[in-house]
PDB file of C-alpha atoms in Angstrom:
ATOM      1  CA  ALA J   1      15.609  -5.244   7.196  1.00 86.00           C
ATOM      2  CA  PRO J   2      17.406  -7.475   7.852  1.00 91.00           C
ATOM      3  CA  GLU J   3      19.454  -5.149  10.060  1.00 95.00           C
ATOM      4  CA  TYR J   4      16.325  -3.510  11.472  1.00 95.00           C
ATOM      5  CA  PRO J   5      13.539  -6.100  11.252  1.00 96.00           C
ATOM      6  CA  TYR J   6       9.829  -5.656  11.868  1.00 97.00           C
ATOM      7  CA  PRO J   7       8.473  -3.517  13.517  1.00 97.00           C
ATOM      8  CA  ALA J   8      11.401  -1.040  13.249  1.00 97.00           C
ATOM      9  CA  GLY J   9      10.317   0.458   9.900  1.00 94.00           C
ATOM     10  CA  LEU J  10       6.719   0.813  11.040  1.00 95.00           C
ATOM     11  CA  ASN J  11       7.774   2.426  14.285  1.00 95.00           C
ATOM     12  CA  ASP J  12      10.022   4.865  12.460  1.00 96.00           C
ATOM     13  CA  THR J  13       7.310   5.881  10.005  1.00 94.00           C
ATOM     14  CA  ARG J  14       4.799   6.238  12.846  1.00 94.00           C
ATOM     15  CA  ALA J  15       7.199   8.617  14.688  1.00 94.00           C
ATOM     16  CA  VAL J  16       7.616  10.767  11.522  1.00 92.00           C
ATOM     17  CA  MET J  17       3.838  10.804  10.909  1.00 91.00           C
ATOM     18  CA  GLU J  18       3.092  11.893  14.498  1.00 89.00           C
ATOM     19  CA  VAL J  19       5.535  14.798  14.221  1.00 88.00           C
ATOM     20  CA  LEU J  20       4.123  15.902  10.873  1.00 88.00           C
ATOM     21  CA  ILE J  21       0.527  15.734  12.136  1.00 85.00           C
ATOM     22  CA  ALA J  22       1.265  17.451  15.469  1.00 83.00           C
ATOM     23  CA  ASP J  23       3.155  20.330  14.004  1.00 76.00           C
ATOM     24  CA  ASN J  24       1.076  21.140  10.975  1.00 81.00           C
ATOM     25  CA  ASP J  25      -2.538  21.738   9.950  1.00 84.00           C
ATOM     26  CA  THR J  26      -1.800  20.627   6.398  1.00 86.00           C
ATOM     27  CA  PRO J  27      -3.568  17.359   5.561  1.00 91.00           C
ATOM     28  CA  LEU J  28      -1.217  14.373   5.474  1.00 92.00           C
ATOM     29  CA  ILE J  29      -1.544  11.781   2.712  1.00 96.00           C
ATOM     30  CA  LEU J  30       0.282   8.507   3.348  1.00 97.00           C
ATOM     31  CA  SER J  31       1.788   6.785   0.373  1.00 97.00           C
ATOM     32  CA  GLY J  32       3.925   3.749  -0.285  1.00 97.00           C
ATOM     33  CA  ASP J  33       4.911   1.458  -3.087  1.00 97.00           C
ATOM     34  CA  SER J  34       5.452  -2.306  -2.962  1.00 96.00           C
ATOM     35  CA  ALA J  35       6.596  -3.191   0.560  1.00 96.00           C
ATOM     36  CA  GLY J  36       6.230   0.501   1.397  1.00 96.00           C
ATOM     37  CA  GLY J  37       2.594   0.164   0.467  1.00 98.00           C
ATOM     38  CA  GLY J  38       2.223  -2.389   3.266  1.00 97.00           C
ATOM     39  CA  LEU J  39       4.015  -0.001   5.620  1.00 97.00           C
ATOM     40  CA  ALA J  40       1.714   2.833   4.652  1.00 97.00           C
ATOM     41  CA  ALA J  41      -1.381   0.684   5.136  1.00 98.00           C
ATOM     42  CA  GLY J  42      -0.098  -0.584   8.491  1.00 97.00           C
ATOM     43  CA  LEU J  43       0.547   2.983   9.451  1.00 96.00           C
ATOM     44  CA  ALA J  44      -3.005   3.970   8.467  1.00 96.00           C
ATOM     45  CA  ALA J  45      -4.245   1.080  10.696  1.00 95.00           C
ATOM     46  CA  MET J  46      -2.241   2.417  13.575  1.00 93.00           C
ATOM     47  CA  ALA J  47      -3.482   5.948  13.071  1.00 91.00           C
ATOM     48  CA  VAL J  48      -7.202   5.240  13.425  1.00 85.00           C
ATOM     49  CA  ASN J  49      -6.900   6.028  17.170  1.00 81.00           C
ATOM     50  CA  ASN J  50      -5.066   9.353  16.601  1.00 81.00           C
ATOM     51  CA  ALA J  51      -7.013  12.584  17.179  1.00 77.00           C
ATOM     52  CA  LYS J  52      -5.605  13.834  13.860  1.00 84.00           C
ATOM     53  CA  ARG J  53      -5.608  11.237  11.125  1.00 88.00           C
ATOM     54  CA  PRO J  54      -4.187  11.056   7.620  1.00 93.00           C
ATOM     55  CA  ALA J  55      -6.431  12.557   4.999  1.00 94.00           C
ATOM     56  CA  GLY J  56      -5.748   9.867   2.456  1.00 97.00           C
ATOM     57  CA  LEU J  57      -3.792   6.759   1.529  1.00 98.00           C
ATOM     58  CA  VAL J  58      -2.084   6.049  -1.815  1.00 98.00           C
ATOM     59  CA  LEU J  59      -0.912   2.448  -2.436  1.00 98.00           C
ATOM     60  CA  LEU J  60       1.120   1.598  -5.509  1.00 98.00           C
ATOM     61  CA  SER J  61       1.542  -2.132  -6.206  1.00 97.00           C
ATOM     62  CA  PRO J  62       1.103  -2.712  -2.499  1.00 98.00           C
ATOM     63  CA  TRP J  63       2.372  -5.768  -0.705  1.00 98.00           C
ATOM     64  CA  LEU J  64      -0.329  -6.185   1.853  1.00 98.00           C
ATOM     65  CA  ASP J  65      -0.177  -9.848   2.926  1.00 98.00           C
ATOM     66  CA  LEU J  66       3.215 -11.276   4.006  1.00 98.00           C
ATOM     67  CA  THR J  67       1.720 -14.768   4.164  1.00 98.00           C
ATOM     68  CA  VAL J  68       2.252 -14.750   0.398  1.00 97.00           C
ATOM     69  CA  SER J  69      -1.018 -16.684  -0.088  1.00 96.00           C
ATOM     70  CA  SER J  70      -2.740 -14.819  -2.896  1.00 97.00           C
ATOM     71  CA  ALA J  71      -3.629 -16.890  -6.020  1.00 97.00           C
ATOM     72  CA  SER J  72      -2.143 -14.100  -8.114  1.00 97.00           C
ATOM     73  CA  TYR J  73       1.398 -15.337  -7.176  1.00 96.00           C
ATOM     74  CA  ARG J  74       0.642 -18.434  -9.230  1.00 95.00           C
ATOM     75  CA  GLN J  75      -1.621 -16.832 -11.879  1.00 95.00           C
ATOM     76  CA  ASN J  76       0.833 -14.032 -12.701  1.00 95.00           C
ATOM     77  CA  ALA J  77       4.117 -15.864 -12.103  1.00 94.00           C
ATOM     78  CA  SER J  78       5.102 -15.881 -15.773  1.00 93.00           C
ATOM     79  CA  SER J  79       3.970 -12.265 -16.424  1.00 93.00           C
ATOM     80  CA  ASP J  80       5.656 -10.461 -13.470  1.00 91.00           C
ATOM     81  CA  PRO J  81       9.399 -10.294 -14.094  1.00 82.00           C
ATOM     82  CA  LEU J  82      10.129  -8.216 -10.993  1.00 82.00           C
ATOM     83  CA  PHE J  83       8.588 -10.107  -8.093  1.00 86.00           C
ATOM     84  CA  SER J  84       7.897 -13.757  -7.467  1.00 91.00           C
ATOM     85  CA  ALA J  85       6.362 -15.874  -4.659  1.00 94.00           C
ATOM     86  CA  GLU J  86       9.869 -17.166  -3.795  1.00 95.00           C
ATOM     87  CA  SER J  87      11.347 -13.674  -3.564  1.00 94.00           C
ATOM     88  CA  ALA J  88       8.330 -12.492  -1.559  1.00 96.00           C
ATOM     89  CA  ARG J  89       8.777 -15.396   0.912  1.00 96.00           C
ATOM     90  CA  GLU J  90      12.510 -14.636   1.270  1.00 96.00           C
ATOM     91  CA  ALA J  91      11.867 -10.880   1.751  1.00 96.00           C
ATOM     92  CA  ALA J  92       9.157 -11.618   4.323  1.00 97.00           C
ATOM     93  CA  GLU J  93      11.569 -13.884   6.256  1.00 97.00           C
ATOM     94  CA  LEU J  94      14.288 -11.216   6.251  1.00 96.00           C
ATOM     95  CA  TYR J  95      11.802  -8.546   7.391  1.00 97.00           C
ATOM     96  CA  LEU J  96       9.886 -10.585   9.956  1.00 98.00           C
ATOM     97  CA  GLN J  97      12.738 -12.666  11.385  1.00 97.00           C
ATOM     98  CA  GLY J  98      10.465 -15.119  13.147  1.00 96.00           C
ATOM     99  CA  HIS J  99       7.552 -12.739  13.766  1.00 97.00           C
ATOM    100  CA  PRO J 100       4.334 -14.234  12.399  1.00 98.00           C
ATOM    101  CA  PRO J 101       3.371 -12.999   8.923  1.00 98.00           C
ATOM    102  CA  SER J 102      -0.257 -12.974  10.080  1.00 97.00           C
ATOM    103  CA  ASP J 103       0.375  -9.941  12.288  1.00 97.00           C
ATOM    104  CA  VAL J 104      -2.219  -7.434  11.058  1.00 97.00           C
ATOM    105  CA  LEU J 105       0.247  -4.502  11.066  1.00 97.00           C
ATOM    106  CA  ALA J 106       2.758  -6.458   9.044  1.00 97.00           C
ATOM    107  CA  SER J 107      -0.030  -7.783   6.751  1.00 98.00           C
ATOM    108  CA  PRO J 108      -2.697  -5.074   6.755  1.00 98.00           C
ATOM    109  CA  LEU J 109      -4.906  -7.069   4.386  1.00 98.00           C
ATOM    110  CA  LEU J 110      -5.591  -9.388   7.321  1.00 98.00           C
ATOM    111  CA  GLY J 111      -6.633  -6.602   9.758  1.00 97.00           C
ATOM    112  CA  SER J 112      -9.485  -4.239  10.260  1.00 96.00           C
ATOM    113  CA  VAL J 113      -9.886  -1.313   7.821  1.00 97.00           C
ATOM    114  CA  GLU J 114     -12.630   0.477   9.756  1.00 94.00           C
ATOM    115  CA  GLU J 115     -11.991   4.249   9.755  1.00 93.00           C
ATOM    116  CA  PHE J 116      -9.290   4.114   7.120  1.00 97.00           C
ATOM    117  CA  PRO J 117      -8.898   7.310   5.130  1.00 97.00           C
ATOM    118  CA  PRO J 118      -9.947   7.568   1.479  1.00 98.00           C
ATOM    119  CA  THR J 119      -7.644   5.294  -0.524  1.00 98.00           C
ATOM    120  CA  LEU J 120      -6.259   5.007  -4.006  1.00 98.00           C
ATOM    121  CA  ILE J 121      -4.815   1.610  -4.981  1.00 98.00           C
ATOM    122  CA  ASN J 122      -2.849   1.212  -8.231  1.00 98.00           C
ATOM    123  CA  VAL J 123      -1.416  -1.995  -9.575  1.00 98.00           C
ATOM    124  CA  GLY J 124      -0.445  -3.628 -12.871  1.00 97.00           C
ATOM    125  CA  TYR J 125      -2.862  -6.207 -14.208  1.00 97.00           C
ATOM    126  CA  ASP J 126      -0.144  -8.839 -14.580  1.00 96.00           C
ATOM    127  CA  GLU J 127       1.609  -8.298 -11.235  1.00 96.00           C
ATOM    128  CA  VAL J 128       1.763 -10.959  -8.543  1.00 97.00           C
ATOM    129  CA  LEU J 129       0.623  -8.308  -6.107  1.00 97.00           C
ATOM    130  CA  ALA J 130      -2.611  -7.674  -8.115  1.00 98.00           C
ATOM    131  CA  GLY J 131      -4.422 -10.123  -5.783  1.00 98.00           C
ATOM    132  CA  ASP J 132      -3.444  -8.142  -2.664  1.00 98.00           C
ATOM    133  CA  ALA J 133      -4.674  -4.922  -4.331  1.00 98.00           C
ATOM    134  CA  ARG J 134      -8.002  -6.418  -5.360  1.00 98.00           C
ATOM    135  CA  GLN J 135      -8.639  -8.080  -1.970  1.00 98.00           C
ATOM    136  CA  PHE J 136      -7.804  -4.851  -0.084  1.00 98.00           C
ATOM    137  CA  HIS J 137     -10.092  -2.902  -2.368  1.00 98.00           C
ATOM    138  CA  LEU J 138     -12.950  -5.264  -1.591  1.00 98.00           C
ATOM    139  CA  LYS J 139     -12.171  -5.040   2.141  1.00 98.00           C
ATOM    140  CA  LEU J 140     -12.276  -1.230   2.051  1.00 98.00           C
ATOM    141  CA  LEU J 141     -15.490  -1.207   0.040  1.00 98.00           C
ATOM    142  CA  GLY J 142     -17.007  -3.619   2.610  1.00 98.00           C
ATOM    143  CA  ALA J 143     -16.173  -1.148   5.357  1.00 98.00           C
ATOM    144  CA  SER J 144     -17.683   1.750   3.394  1.00 98.00           C
ATOM    145  CA  ILE J 145     -14.307   3.443   2.946  1.00 98.00           C
ATOM    146  CA  PRO J 146     -14.023   5.624  -0.154  1.00 98.00           C
ATOM    147  CA  VAL J 147     -11.602   3.726  -2.337  1.00 98.00           C
ATOM    148  CA  GLN J 148     -10.482   3.717  -5.949  1.00 98.00           C
ATOM    149  CA  LEU J 149      -8.845   0.733  -7.575  1.00 98.00           C
ATOM    150  CA  GLN J 150      -6.845   1.325 -10.746  1.00 98.00           C
ATOM    151  CA  ILE J 151      -5.616  -1.890 -12.465  1.00 98.00           C
ATOM    152  CA  VAL J 152      -3.440  -0.985 -15.423  1.00 97.00           C
ATOM    153  CA  LYS J 153      -2.815  -3.389 -18.287  1.00 96.00           C
ATOM    154  CA  ALA J 154       0.793  -3.853 -19.407  1.00 94.00           C
ATOM    155  CA  MET J 155       2.152  -1.887 -16.458  1.00 95.00           C
ATOM    156  CA  GLU J 156       5.100  -3.330 -14.534  1.00 93.00           C
ATOM    157  CA  HIS J 157       5.549  -3.112 -10.817  1.00 93.00           C
ATOM    158  CA  VAL J 158       5.574   0.539  -9.571  1.00 94.00           C
ATOM    159  CA  ALA J 159       6.379   1.827 -13.029  1.00 95.00           C
ATOM    160  CA  VAL J 160       5.350   5.412 -12.114  1.00 96.00           C
ATOM    161  CA  THR J 161       8.257   5.559  -9.605  1.00 95.00           C
ATOM    162  CA  ARG J 162      10.778   4.707 -12.343  1.00 94.00           C
ATOM    163  CA  SER J 163       9.761   6.683 -15.478  1.00 96.00           C
ATOM    164  CA  LEU J 164       6.601   8.312 -16.821  1.00 96.00           C
ATOM    165  CA  SER J 165       7.510   6.844 -20.214  1.00 97.00           C
ATOM    166  CA  LEU J 166       6.886   3.257 -19.062  1.00 96.00           C
ATOM    167  CA  PRO J 167       3.501   1.682 -19.972  1.00 96.00           C
ATOM    168  CA  GLY J 168       0.834   2.795 -17.535  1.00 97.00           C
ATOM    169  CA  ALA J 169       3.004   5.228 -15.666  1.00 97.00           C
ATOM    170  CA  ALA J 170       1.494   8.436 -17.083  1.00 98.00           C
ATOM    171  CA  GLU J 171      -1.983   7.093 -16.516  1.00 97.00           C
ATOM    172  CA  THR J 172      -1.035   6.270 -12.925  1.00 98.00           C
ATOM    173  CA  PHE J 173       0.432   9.694 -12.382  1.00 98.00           C
ATOM    174  CA  GLU J 174      -2.740  11.358 -13.668  1.00 98.00           C
ATOM    175  CA  ALA J 175      -4.807   9.251 -11.290  1.00 97.00           C
ATOM    176  CA  LEU J 176      -2.549  10.204  -8.362  1.00 97.00           C
ATOM    177  CA  VAL J 177      -2.877  13.933  -9.179  1.00 97.00           C
ATOM    178  CA  SER J 178      -6.697  13.643  -9.506  1.00 97.00           C
ATOM    179  CA  PHE J 179      -6.961  11.686  -6.201  1.00 97.00           C
ATOM    180  CA  ILE J 180      -4.753  14.068  -4.287  1.00 97.00           C
ATOM    181  CA  ASN J 181      -6.433  17.160  -5.680  1.00 96.00           C
ATOM    182  CA  GLY J 182      -9.834  15.649  -4.772  1.00 95.00           C
ATOM    183  CA  LEU J 183      -8.621  15.360  -1.198  1.00 95.00           C
ATOM    184  CA  LEU J 184      -6.912  18.747  -0.870  1.00 93.00           C
ATOM    185  CA  LEU J 185      -8.821  21.173  -3.042  1.00 90.00           C
ATOM    186  CA  PRO J 186     -12.256  22.378  -2.153  1.00 72.00           C
ATOM    187  CA  SER J 187     -14.887  21.121  -4.585  1.00 68.00           C
ATOM    188  CA  ALA J 188     -16.277  23.505  -7.087  1.00 51.00           C
ATOM    189  CA  GLU J 189     -19.838  24.353  -6.268  1.00 48.00           C
TER     190      GLU J 189
END
Protein backbone atom coordinates (compact mmCIF):
# COMPACT_ATOMS: atom_id res chain seq x y z
CA ALA A 1 0.00 0.00 0.00
CA PRO A 2 -0.76 2.59 -1.19
CA GLU A 3 -0.06 1.13 -4.66
CA TYR A 4 -1.71 -2.17 -3.74
CA PRO A 5 -4.31 -1.41 -1.06
CA TYR A 6 -6.32 -3.82 1.07
CA PRO A 7 -7.00 -6.70 0.40
CA ALA A 8 -4.06 -7.16 -2.01
CA GLY A 9 -1.50 -8.08 0.66
CA LEU A 10 -3.89 -10.48 2.36
CA ASN A 11 -4.77 -12.13 -0.95
CA ASP A 12 -1.09 -12.49 -1.87
CA THR A 13 -0.19 -14.06 1.47
CA ARG A 14 -3.19 -16.39 1.21
CA ALA A 15 -2.03 -17.59 -2.21
CA VAL A 16 1.45 -18.32 -0.85
CA MET A 17 0.05 -20.10 2.21
CA GLU A 18 -2.21 -22.30 0.12
CA VAL A 19 0.68 -23.39 -2.11
CA LEU A 20 2.88 -24.13 0.90
CA ILE A 21 0.18 -26.15 2.63
CA ALA A 22 -0.89 -28.04 -0.51
CA ASP A 23 2.61 -29.09 -1.56
CA ASN A 24 4.07 -29.99 1.80
CA ASP A 25 3.31 -32.05 4.88
CA THR A 26 5.57 -29.89 7.04
CA PRO A 27 3.56 -27.87 9.56
CA LEU A 28 3.22 -24.20 8.65
CA ILE A 29 3.59 -21.51 11.29
CA LEU A 30 2.33 -18.08 10.31
CA SER A 31 4.22 -15.10 11.65
CA GLY A 32 4.19 -11.36 11.27
CA ASP A 33 5.37 -8.25 13.00
CA SER A 34 3.58 -4.93 13.36
CA ALA A 35 1.22 -4.54 10.37
CA GLY A 36 2.45 -7.95 9.24
CA GLY A 37 1.08 -9.32 12.51
CA GLY A 38 -2.34 -8.11 11.45
CA LEU A 39 -1.86 -9.78 8.08
CA ALA A 40 -0.82 -13.05 9.73
CA ALA A 41 -3.84 -12.97 12.07
CA GLY A 42 -6.16 -12.12 9.16
CA LEU A 43 -4.67 -15.02 7.23
CA ALA A 44 -5.23 -17.34 10.21
CA ALA A 45 -8.88 -16.23 10.26
CA MET A 46 -9.20 -17.03 6.56
CA ALA A 47 -7.57 -20.43 7.05
CA VAL A 48 -10.07 -21.82 9.55
CA ASN A 49 -12.07 -23.28 6.66
CA ASN A 50 -9.05 -24.94 5.00
CA ALA A 51 -8.70 -28.71 5.26
CA LYS A 52 -5.06 -28.19 6.24
CA ARG A 53 -4.55 -25.31 8.63
CA PRO A 54 -1.49 -23.54 10.01
CA ALA A 55 0.02 -25.26 13.04
CA GLY A 56 0.73 -22.03 14.86
CA LEU A 57 0.69 -18.25 14.81
CA VAL A 58 3.44 -15.89 16.01
CA LEU A 59 2.58 -12.21 16.40
CA LEU A 60 5.30 -9.68 17.21
CA SER A 61 4.01 -6.25 18.26
CA PRO A 62 0.91 -6.93 16.17
CA TRP A 63 -1.31 -4.19 14.81
CA LEU A 64 -4.66 -5.95 15.04
CA ASP A 65 -7.21 -3.12 15.04
CA LEU A 66 -7.07 -0.53 12.27
CA THR A 67 -9.76 1.55 13.99
CA VAL A 68 -6.86 2.80 16.18
CA SER A 69 -9.15 2.83 19.21
CA SER A 70 -7.07 1.14 21.93
CA ALA A 71 -6.43 3.21 25.05
CA SER A 72 -2.76 2.25 24.80
CA TYR A 73 -2.33 4.79 21.98
CA ARG A 74 -2.91 7.50 24.60
CA GLN A 75 -1.37 5.71 27.57
CA ASN A 76 1.90 4.90 25.79
CA ALA A 77 2.13 7.89 23.46
CA SER A 78 5.16 9.33 25.25
CA SER A 79 6.96 6.00 25.67
CA ASP A 80 6.68 4.62 22.10
CA PRO A 81 9.06 6.53 19.82
CA LEU A 82 8.37 4.39 16.74
CA PHE A 83 4.58 4.43 16.34
CA SER A 84 1.85 6.90 17.23
CA ALA A 85 -1.92 7.12 16.89
CA GLU A 86 -1.48 9.73 14.16
CA SER A 87 0.94 7.58 12.15
CA ALA A 88 -1.35 4.56 12.67
CA ARG A 89 -4.36 6.47 11.30
CA GLU A 90 -2.34 7.67 8.30
CA ALA A 91 -1.04 4.15 7.60
CA ALA A 92 -4.56 2.69 7.93
CA GLU A 93 -5.91 5.26 5.46
CA LEU A 94 -3.14 4.48 2.94
CA TYR A 95 -3.74 0.76 3.33
CA LEU A 96 -7.55 0.74 3.38
CA GLN A 97 -8.21 3.56 0.87
CA GLY A 98 -11.85 3.95 1.86
CA HIS A 99 -12.46 0.36 2.97
CA PRO A 100 -13.90 0.27 6.50
CA PRO A 101 -11.31 -0.31 9.24
CA SER A 102 -13.87 -2.48 11.02
CA ASP A 103 -13.52 -5.25 8.41
CA VAL A 104 -12.58 -8.28 10.51
CA LEU A 105 -9.88 -9.42 8.07
CA ALA A 106 -8.24 -5.99 8.15
CA SER A 107 -8.76 -5.73 11.92
CA PRO A 108 -8.61 -9.32 13.21
CA LEU A 109 -9.12 -8.18 16.79
CA LEU A 110 -12.73 -7.43 15.84
CA GLY A 111 -13.44 -10.86 14.32
CA SER A 112 -13.96 -14.41 15.46
CA VAL A 113 -10.94 -16.36 16.67
CA GLU A 114 -12.68 -19.72 16.90
CA GLU A 115 -10.39 -22.48 15.63
CA PHE A 116 -7.28 -20.29 15.53
CA PRO A 117 -4.03 -22.21 15.89
CA PRO A 118 -1.92 -22.03 19.05
CA THR A 119 -0.57 -18.49 19.24
CA LEU A 120 2.39 -16.61 20.70
CA ILE A 121 1.98 -12.85 21.08
CA ASN A 122 4.99 -10.69 21.96
CA VAL A 123 4.95 -6.94 22.57
CA GLY A 124 6.86 -4.27 24.43
CA TYR A 125 5.22 -3.05 27.64
CA ASP A 126 5.42 0.62 26.57
CA GLU A 127 4.29 0.19 22.95
CA VAL A 128 1.10 1.77 21.64
CA LEU A 129 0.22 -1.66 20.23
CA ALA A 130 0.35 -3.31 23.68
CA GLY A 131 -3.42 -2.83 23.98
CA ASP A 132 -4.10 -4.74 20.75
CA ALA A 133 -1.85 -7.56 21.99
CA ARG A 134 -3.55 -7.77 25.38
CA GLN A 135 -7.06 -7.66 23.92
CA PHE A 136 -6.27 -10.33 21.33
CA HIS A 137 -4.77 -12.53 24.04
CA LEU A 138 -7.98 -12.25 26.07
CA LYS A 139 -10.08 -12.99 23.01
CA LEU A 140 -8.06 -16.15 22.24
CA LEU A 141 -8.29 -17.25 25.88
CA GLY A 142 -12.04 -16.73 25.77
CA ALA A 143 -12.23 -19.04 22.75
CA SER A 144 -10.06 -21.67 24.53
CA ILE A 145 -7.22 -21.24 22.02
CA PRO A 146 -3.77 -22.10 23.41
CA VAL A 147 -2.07 -18.71 23.64
CA GLN A 148 0.99 -17.21 25.26
CA LEU A 149 1.34 -13.47 25.83
CA GLN A 150 4.83 -12.12 26.43
CA ILE A 151 4.94 -8.45 27.43
CA VAL A 152 8.55 -7.30 27.71
CA LYS A 153 9.54 -4.22 29.73
CA ALA A 154 11.89 -1.73 28.02
CA MET A 155 11.55 -3.45 24.63
CA GLU A 156 10.92 -1.29 21.59
CA HIS A 157 8.62 -2.16 18.71
CA VAL A 158 9.71 -5.46 17.05
CA ALA A 159 13.20 -5.23 18.55
CA VAL A 160 13.90 -8.91 17.81
CA THR A 161 13.74 -8.22 14.06
CA ARG A 162 16.41 -5.53 14.32
CA SER A 163 19.09 -6.84 16.68
CA LEU A 164 19.35 -9.43 19.42
CA SER A 165 21.38 -6.91 21.41
CA LEU A 166 18.37 -4.60 21.88
CA PRO A 167 16.55 -4.75 25.23
CA GLY A 168 14.11 -7.66 25.26
CA ALA A 169 15.15 -9.05 21.88
CA ALA A 170 17.10 -12.06 23.17
CA GLU A 171 14.27 -12.88 25.60
CA THR A 172 11.82 -12.68 22.71
CA PHE A 173 13.99 -14.89 20.51
CA GLU A 174 14.16 -17.53 23.25
CA ALA A 175 10.37 -17.47 23.58
CA LEU A 176 10.00 -17.86 19.80
CA VAL A 177 12.31 -20.86 19.73
CA SER A 178 10.53 -22.48 22.68
CA PHE A 179 7.08 -21.90 21.17
CA ILE A 180 8.08 -23.24 17.74
CA ASN A 181 9.87 -26.24 19.22
CA GLY A 182 6.77 -26.97 21.29
CA LEU A 183 4.69 -27.07 18.11
CA LEU A 184 7.10 -29.03 15.93
CA LEU A 185 8.98 -31.41 18.20
CA PRO A 186 7.29 -34.40 19.77
CA SER A 187 7.00 -34.04 23.52
CA ALA A 188 9.33 -36.11 25.62
CA GLU A 189 7.42 -38.81 27.45
